[in-house]
Amino acid sequence: MEKELIIRKIRDGIVIDHIPAGRALTVLKLLGITGKEGLRVALVMNVESRKLGLKDIIKIEGRELSKDELSIIALVAPTATINIIRNYEVVQKFKVEIPDVIEGALKCINSKCITNKPREPIKTRFITISKDPLMIKCDYCGTVYTAQDIENMLLRSRE
Ligand code: CTP
Ligand code: ZN
């Protein structure tokens, strides 16, 4: 008999599959899920994947994802697949996509950047200059960020 890790199917919610191994906790944190919301969440880390070697999976019952959340997931887990589950069936499946332009979701770390001037409430804007390896740049001051910078930036903004 084949031995496998059994995590039961969910009834309604989302399954974020094919997350690069070890990144599930980062994704959860970026979604603001702490466990205190009372949502039923299943987390699987470092399991075999045909496509990736090892992967993580997150299952969240009774939750949806906004467009901004999908963009943020793409930035830290570009291989992720989103499965929308309704009444136990996968009703929608799509890959996250690194956006060409990221507006509002990130904060530039350059203190001299115009987006950090307290009197000028400007929405931040970053332009993707490379998807693999990931590199984006602030459209206002030109500061360039790598994948690791982006993760640090995202985590810091949610502390
Ligand atoms: N899933 C779930 N609950 C359901 C239906 C699906 O938790 N009611 C999970 C599955 O366990 C799997 C993911 O959602 O992790 C996608 O399901 P499915 O499309 O059936 O699996 P695969 O065909 O293996 O997906 P893929 O081709 O994207 O790897
Ligand atoms: Zn800037």
PDB file of N, CA and C and ligand atoms in Angstrom, residues 108 113 138 141, ligand 2:
ATOM      1  N   CYS A 108       8.480  51.872  -0.522  1.00  0.00           N
ATOM      2  CA  CYS A 108       9.891  52.061  -0.868  1.00  0.00           C
ATOM      3  C   CYS A 108      10.714  52.326   0.393  1.00  0.00           C
ATOM      4  N   CYS A 113      12.811  59.021  -1.020  1.00  0.00           N
ATOM      5  CA  CYS A 113      11.836  58.811  -2.103  1.00  0.00           C
ATOM      6  C   CYS A 113      10.600  59.670  -1.853  1.00  0.00           C
ATOM      7  N   CYS A 138      11.449  50.959  -7.968  1.00  0.00           N
ATOM      8  CA  CYS A 138      10.518  52.024  -7.593  1.00  0.00           C
ATOM      9  C   CYS A 138      10.407  52.968  -8.782  1.00  0.00           C
ATOM     10  N   CYS A 141      11.856  56.693  -7.542  1.00  0.00           N
ATOM     11  CA  CYS A 141      13.252  57.020  -7.243  1.00  0.00           C
ATOM     12  C   CYS A 141      14.236  56.057  -7.902  1.00  0.00           C
TER      13      CYS A 141
HETATM   14 ZN    ZN B   2      11.248  55.017  -4.152  1.00  0.00          ZN
END
